[in-house]
XYZ file of C-alpha atoms in Angstrom:
377
model
C 181.860 -112.782 57.736
C 178.489 -113.724 59.152
C 175.458 -113.637 56.919
C 172.563 -111.281 57.521
C 169.230 -113.058 57.381
C 166.627 -110.467 58.272
C 164.607 -109.086 55.358
C 165.477 -105.407 55.562
C 167.919 -102.953 53.946
C 171.633 -102.753 54.633
C 173.589 -99.497 54.732
C 177.390 -99.449 54.653
C 178.888 -96.212 55.979
C 182.001 -94.615 54.516
C 184.559 -92.886 56.758
C 183.678 -89.382 55.579
C 180.031 -89.883 56.564
C 180.916 -90.626 60.184
C 183.327 -87.698 60.257
C 180.586 -85.546 58.796
C 178.234 -86.656 61.574
C 179.182 -89.297 64.167
C 175.480 -89.908 64.846
C 174.834 -90.916 61.243
C 174.388 -94.532 62.365
C 171.087 -93.495 63.985
C 169.685 -92.241 60.682
C 168.640 -95.721 59.463
C 165.724 -97.165 61.469
C 164.655 -100.763 60.793
C 167.905 -101.470 58.957
C 171.327 -103.064 59.320
C 174.168 -100.552 59.534
C 177.561 -101.927 58.512
C 180.860 -100.248 59.350
C 183.885 -101.735 57.526
C 186.884 -102.335 59.783
C 189.051 -100.145 57.545
C 186.729 -97.241 58.398
C 187.521 -97.696 62.086
C 191.233 -97.747 61.256
C 190.897 -94.489 59.337
C 188.995 -92.903 62.233
C 191.764 -93.951 64.623
C 194.325 -92.241 62.384
C 192.313 -89.024 62.471
C 192.254 -89.057 66.288
C 196.050 -89.000 66.473
C 196.706 -86.916 63.363
C 197.203 -83.185 62.925
C 193.730 -82.835 61.454
C 191.797 -79.828 62.658
C 190.128 -79.946 66.036
C 186.575 -80.579 64.861
C 187.587 -83.700 62.885
C 189.534 -85.135 65.826
C 186.545 -84.411 68.074
C 184.123 -86.242 65.778
C 186.410 -89.246 65.341
C 186.539 -89.594 69.131
C 182.777 -89.161 69.330
C 181.997 -92.075 66.995
C 184.516 -94.182 68.920
C 182.665 -93.435 72.168
C 179.322 -94.291 70.578
C 180.589 -97.650 69.316
C 182.391 -98.367 72.593
C 179.159 -97.813 74.525
C 177.260 -100.083 72.128
C 179.929 -102.783 72.475
C 178.940 -103.215 76.120
C 175.798 -104.956 74.808
C 177.717 -107.552 72.811
C 180.223 -108.058 70.005
C 180.194 -105.497 67.235
C 181.337 -108.162 64.785
C 178.188 -110.172 65.542
C 175.839 -107.204 65.367
C 174.288 -105.162 68.180
C 170.714 -103.903 68.358
C 170.360 -100.173 68.910
C 168.226 -97.151 68.078
C 164.895 -97.749 66.341
C 165.035 -101.477 65.622
C 168.435 -101.208 63.943
C 171.554 -103.368 64.085
C 175.116 -102.109 63.779
C 178.010 -104.415 62.976
C 181.661 -104.107 62.057
C 182.717 -106.229 59.089
C 186.113 -107.230 57.733
C 187.316 -108.227 54.295
C 187.014 -111.978 53.684
C 189.926 -113.106 51.447
C 188.099 -116.315 50.520
C 185.416 -114.342 48.663
C 187.820 -112.485 46.391
C 187.683 -108.874 45.203
C 186.112 -107.155 42.205
C 188.346 -107.016 39.153
C 190.859 -104.099 39.103
C 190.377 -103.463 42.832
C 193.443 -103.202 45.053
C 193.642 -104.345 48.674
C 196.028 -101.454 49.342
C 193.460 -98.813 48.430
C 191.121 -97.853 51.295
C 188.180 -97.058 49.016
C 188.602 -100.372 47.199
C 188.736 -102.273 50.494
C 185.534 -100.624 51.692
C 183.781 -101.350 48.405
C 185.042 -104.921 48.451
C 183.298 -105.403 51.796
C 180.163 -103.864 50.278
C 180.509 -106.278 47.348
C 180.856 -109.248 49.698
C 177.912 -108.142 51.843
C 175.818 -107.961 48.692
C 176.831 -111.518 47.779
C 175.629 -112.776 51.166
C 172.223 -111.109 51.234
C 170.118 -113.032 48.692
C 168.916 -109.929 46.903
C 168.456 -107.620 49.858
C 169.090 -103.939 49.032
C 172.640 -102.888 49.902
C 173.549 -99.191 49.869
C 176.885 -97.446 50.392
C 176.487 -94.051 52.078
C 179.323 -91.732 51.088
C 180.285 -88.113 50.419
C 183.096 -89.155 48.093
C 182.610 -88.840 44.326
C 185.190 -91.482 43.382
C 183.573 -93.934 45.773
C 180.185 -93.117 44.235
C 181.396 -93.810 40.698
C 183.093 -97.079 41.639
C 180.026 -98.248 43.562
C 177.765 -97.525 40.603
C 180.085 -99.567 38.389
C 179.572 -102.497 40.793
C 175.801 -102.090 40.645
C 175.658 -100.983 44.291
C 173.129 -98.379 45.429
C 174.669 -95.098 46.564
C 173.197 -92.565 48.956
C 174.587 -89.097 49.584
C 174.002 -87.870 53.160
C 171.166 -85.362 53.269
C 170.376 -82.636 55.744
C 168.216 -84.949 57.818
C 171.310 -86.270 59.574
C 174.155 -84.087 58.355
C 175.705 -81.313 60.392
C 175.495 -79.100 57.317
C 178.243 -76.603 56.612
C 180.467 -77.957 59.378
C 183.289 -78.967 57.078
C 183.544 -75.350 56.084
C 182.527 -73.793 59.383
C 184.371 -70.863 60.823
C 186.641 -72.847 63.110
C 189.119 -72.458 60.251
C 188.812 -68.675 60.228
C 189.901 -68.572 63.839
C 192.847 -70.831 63.129
C 193.899 -68.837 60.089
C 194.000 -65.633 62.124
C 196.365 -67.219 64.629
C 198.845 -68.874 62.286
C 199.341 -70.476 58.906
C 198.028 -73.993 58.553
C 200.404 -76.677 57.296
C 198.990 -76.438 53.788
C 199.164 -72.659 53.808
C 202.767 -72.888 54.966
C 203.615 -75.130 52.035
C 201.793 -72.745 49.709
C 203.875 -69.910 51.133
C 207.037 -71.913 50.430
C 205.901 -72.454 46.840
C 205.290 -68.721 46.455
C 208.740 -68.092 47.903
C 210.276 -70.455 45.364
C 208.487 -68.688 42.522
C 209.743 -65.215 43.472
C 213.046 -65.975 45.168
C 215.056 -68.620 43.219
C 217.870 -68.462 45.782
C 215.375 -69.675 48.409
C 214.655 -72.689 46.222
C 218.344 -73.380 45.810
C 218.815 -73.218 49.578
C 216.113 -75.828 50.118
C 217.289 -77.999 47.257
C 214.015 -77.457 45.394
C 214.066 -77.087 41.649
C 211.334 -75.228 39.840
C 209.273 -77.457 37.570
C 210.153 -80.714 39.350
C 207.403 -82.941 40.714
C 209.393 -84.397 43.607
C 211.597 -81.801 45.309
C 214.590 -82.505 47.477
C 215.000 -81.006 50.916
C 214.007 -81.507 54.568
C 211.637 -84.512 54.878
C 208.783 -82.475 56.367
C 208.981 -79.918 53.578
C 209.142 -82.599 50.891
C 206.131 -84.412 52.385
C 204.208 -81.168 52.692
C 204.999 -80.270 49.088
C 203.876 -83.696 47.887
C 200.685 -83.535 49.959
C 199.939 -80.123 48.499
C 200.424 -81.390 44.938
C 198.333 -84.493 45.601
C 195.510 -82.395 47.043
C 195.582 -80.078 44.027
C 195.463 -83.017 41.604
C 192.645 -84.708 43.520
C 190.556 -81.536 43.532
C 191.198 -80.946 39.834
C 190.123 -84.498 39.023
C 187.014 -84.089 41.156
C 186.241 -80.781 39.434
C 186.577 -82.325 35.971
C 184.316 -85.244 36.907
C 181.588 -82.932 38.192
C 181.903 -80.752 35.097
C 181.392 -83.866 32.965
C 178.258 -84.792 34.886
C 176.868 -81.252 34.637
C 177.566 -81.131 30.906
C 175.185 -84.058 30.430
C 172.790 -83.102 33.235
C 172.868 -79.321 33.761
C 170.258 -79.492 36.521
C 171.892 -82.211 38.600
C 171.683 -80.521 42.013
C 174.073 -82.950 43.696
C 176.726 -82.396 41.020
C 176.273 -78.606 41.098
C 176.632 -78.583 44.877
C 179.586 -80.958 44.696
C 181.328 -78.716 42.186
C 180.682 -75.732 44.442
C 182.252 -77.642 47.341
C 185.222 -78.582 45.165
C 185.896 -74.973 44.194
C 185.463 -73.963 47.841
C 188.096 -76.502 48.889
C 190.383 -75.200 46.133
C 190.006 -71.781 47.687
C 190.883 -73.183 51.108
C 193.967 -74.861 49.681
C 195.345 -71.932 47.688
C 193.570 -68.885 49.221
C 192.488 -68.097 45.652
C 189.519 -65.716 45.563
C 188.534 -66.838 42.070
C 187.868 -70.318 43.451
C 185.504 -68.926 46.076
C 183.735 -66.923 43.374
C 183.278 -70.062 41.264
C 182.005 -71.920 44.333
C 179.354 -69.252 44.781
C 178.416 -69.505 41.096
C 177.634 -73.213 41.366
C 176.004 -72.947 44.768
C 173.669 -70.366 43.234
C 172.845 -72.678 40.332
C 171.994 -75.477 42.765
C 169.864 -73.151 44.896
C 168.030 -71.893 41.809
C 166.788 -75.467 41.358
C 166.214 -76.221 45.039
C 166.137 -73.132 47.259
C 165.660 -75.181 50.434
C 169.199 -76.570 50.639
C 170.213 -74.986 53.912
C 173.653 -76.572 53.994
C 174.447 -75.298 50.502
C 173.278 -71.778 51.338
C 175.359 -71.854 54.527
C 178.423 -72.895 52.546
C 177.750 -70.106 50.056
C 177.603 -67.637 52.938
C 181.024 -68.829 54.088
C 182.396 -68.357 50.573
C 181.092 -64.790 50.622
C 182.808 -64.228 53.950
C 186.154 -65.428 52.591
C 185.750 -62.897 49.781
C 185.273 -60.188 52.387
C 181.634 -59.528 51.484
C 180.296 -60.049 54.980
C 177.058 -58.223 54.232
C 176.130 -60.896 51.666
C 177.259 -63.654 54.017
C 175.030 -62.288 56.781
C 172.111 -61.957 54.352
C 172.373 -65.604 53.253
C 172.675 -66.908 56.808
C 169.602 -64.920 57.817
C 167.800 -66.448 54.844
C 168.669 -69.917 56.151
C 167.361 -69.031 59.605
C 164.200 -67.655 58.030
C 163.622 -70.982 56.308
C 164.521 -73.102 59.343
C 164.758 -71.464 62.771
C 166.343 -74.633 64.177
C 169.294 -74.702 61.772
C 171.869 -74.004 64.457
C 174.810 -74.130 62.045
C 173.638 -70.831 60.553
C 173.413 -69.199 63.997
C 176.932 -70.386 64.756
C 178.515 -69.042 61.593
C 176.541 -65.814 61.891
C 177.831 -65.403 65.428
C 181.435 -65.857 64.318
C 181.069 -63.328 61.487
C 179.492 -60.780 63.810
C 182.240 -61.334 66.372
C 185.323 -61.548 64.188
C 184.401 -59.385 61.225
C 181.858 -56.876 62.564
C 182.858 -56.698 66.247
C 179.133 -56.747 67.049
C 179.424 -58.365 70.462
C 175.774 -58.217 71.531
C 174.374 -59.778 68.357
C 177.195 -62.314 68.286
C 176.284 -63.334 71.835
C 172.615 -63.629 70.839
C 173.476 -66.047 68.025
C 175.796 -68.173 70.152
C 173.032 -68.455 72.756
C 170.742 -69.686 69.963
C 173.307 -72.381 69.158
C 173.268 -73.534 72.773
C 169.473 -73.547 72.706
C 169.130 -75.581 69.522
C 172.294 -77.674 69.005
C 172.863 -81.082 70.642
C 174.982 -80.661 73.770
C 177.555 -83.175 72.543
C 178.024 -81.451 69.168
C 181.114 -79.457 68.264
C 178.880 -76.447 67.575
C 177.582 -76.421 71.164
C 181.091 -76.781 72.585
C 182.539 -74.054 70.363
C 179.598 -71.734 71.025
C 180.373 -71.964 74.745
C 183.988 -71.004 74.056
C 182.959 -68.047 71.926
C 180.487 -66.896 74.592
C 183.302 -66.795 77.125
C 185.296 -64.664 74.694
C 182.359 -62.314 74.098
C 181.612 -61.926 77.804
C 185.259 -61.179 78.531
C 185.286 -58.440 75.886
C 182.006 -56.977 77.133
C 183.318 -56.920 80.716
C 186.518 -55.277 79.546
C 184.556 -52.598 77.710
C 182.363 -52.045 80.743
C 185.357 -51.525 83.042
C 187.046 -49.312 80.510
C 183.922 -47.123 80.317
C-alpha cells in the first residue's frame, strides 16, 4: 500500500454509499478518496445478482466512472479527478496486521482494516469512513476513526425506497415475499410443511436448496433488522433528539415493512420520521421516505401532501416529483398530473440517473394510455 503524503483529508467509501449514489466520489473536493478493493468486489456481485434493477444500474454506473478514470493512470497509484481530488483503490496489506477481534472473512472488517491501515500511514491526517451502515459506524468509532453519514448534498434521497418496488410488487412476488408466503403457508397448512420437509419451530429447514436458502436469507434479514432496531433504540434512549438515530430507526422499520408487508412497521417508521422532522423539518429525504410509508399504508392523500411539502421546500428535489408521478399514475390514475411530474424529473434530474431513465419509461406508459383514451373517445 502506497503512502499518501499530501496534507489533506482522506475519505474511505463504503459499498452502500456508492450504491446509494455512484457519483459520491465527486462530493469530496481537495481530498483523497479511497475505495477498498473489497468494495469493488461487492459491487461486481451486485451487477450479476438478482438485486433489483436500480441497484444493478448503479453498480454498473460506478464501474463505468472508475473505468473512465483508469484511462488516466493506475487506480492503485491514485488518479486526479474532479475538483483537485485523488481517487485510489487500496487493498489489505497482511504485513500491517488487523485490529483485534477483526476477521478477514467479514467484509465490513476488511474494509475497516484498510481504513485502519490508511490511518497508520498518514502521520495524523484526518481519515473518515463514509457509510450508511450502523454496524460499520459503531466499529469505526471503536477504532477511533471519524465517521460521516451521507447527507442530501450528494445522496439520491429516497431512492432506496422509491416506487420502482411498487411496480415490481404489482407484477409478481419478490423472492423475499415468496419466502414469506411459504412461511405463512407453513403456519396455516401443516401438510404443506410436511411436503417440503420443513418443521415448524426449526431454524434450519430441510427441503429444496433454493427454498432453504431463501428461508435462511429471510431469517437472517429479520435478525439483522431487529438488531439494528435495538441499537437505534438504545441510542435514542440516551439521546432522544439524535436526528440520525431517529431517521435510521424509521428506515429500519420501513425495511421491516418491506420484508414482511407488515403495516404496523410502516406506521412505526412514520412515527420516527415525524420525530426526526420535528427536530429538523428540512430533511427532504426523510420526508420523501415518510411519504412512501404513507403510500404503502394506502393513505395516498397524506403521501401526496408530504411530497408536495418537499417540492415546496426545494423545487429541484426531483426524487419527490418522481414518486409523486408514480403515485398519481398507479394509485390515482391521474395521467395528466403524473405526466407533468415525470416531465419535471426529466427537467431537473441528471440524465444518467435512474430517476431520469425511469421517468422516460413512465412517460411512454402515460402517453400510450392517453392515446388509447383518445382513440376510445
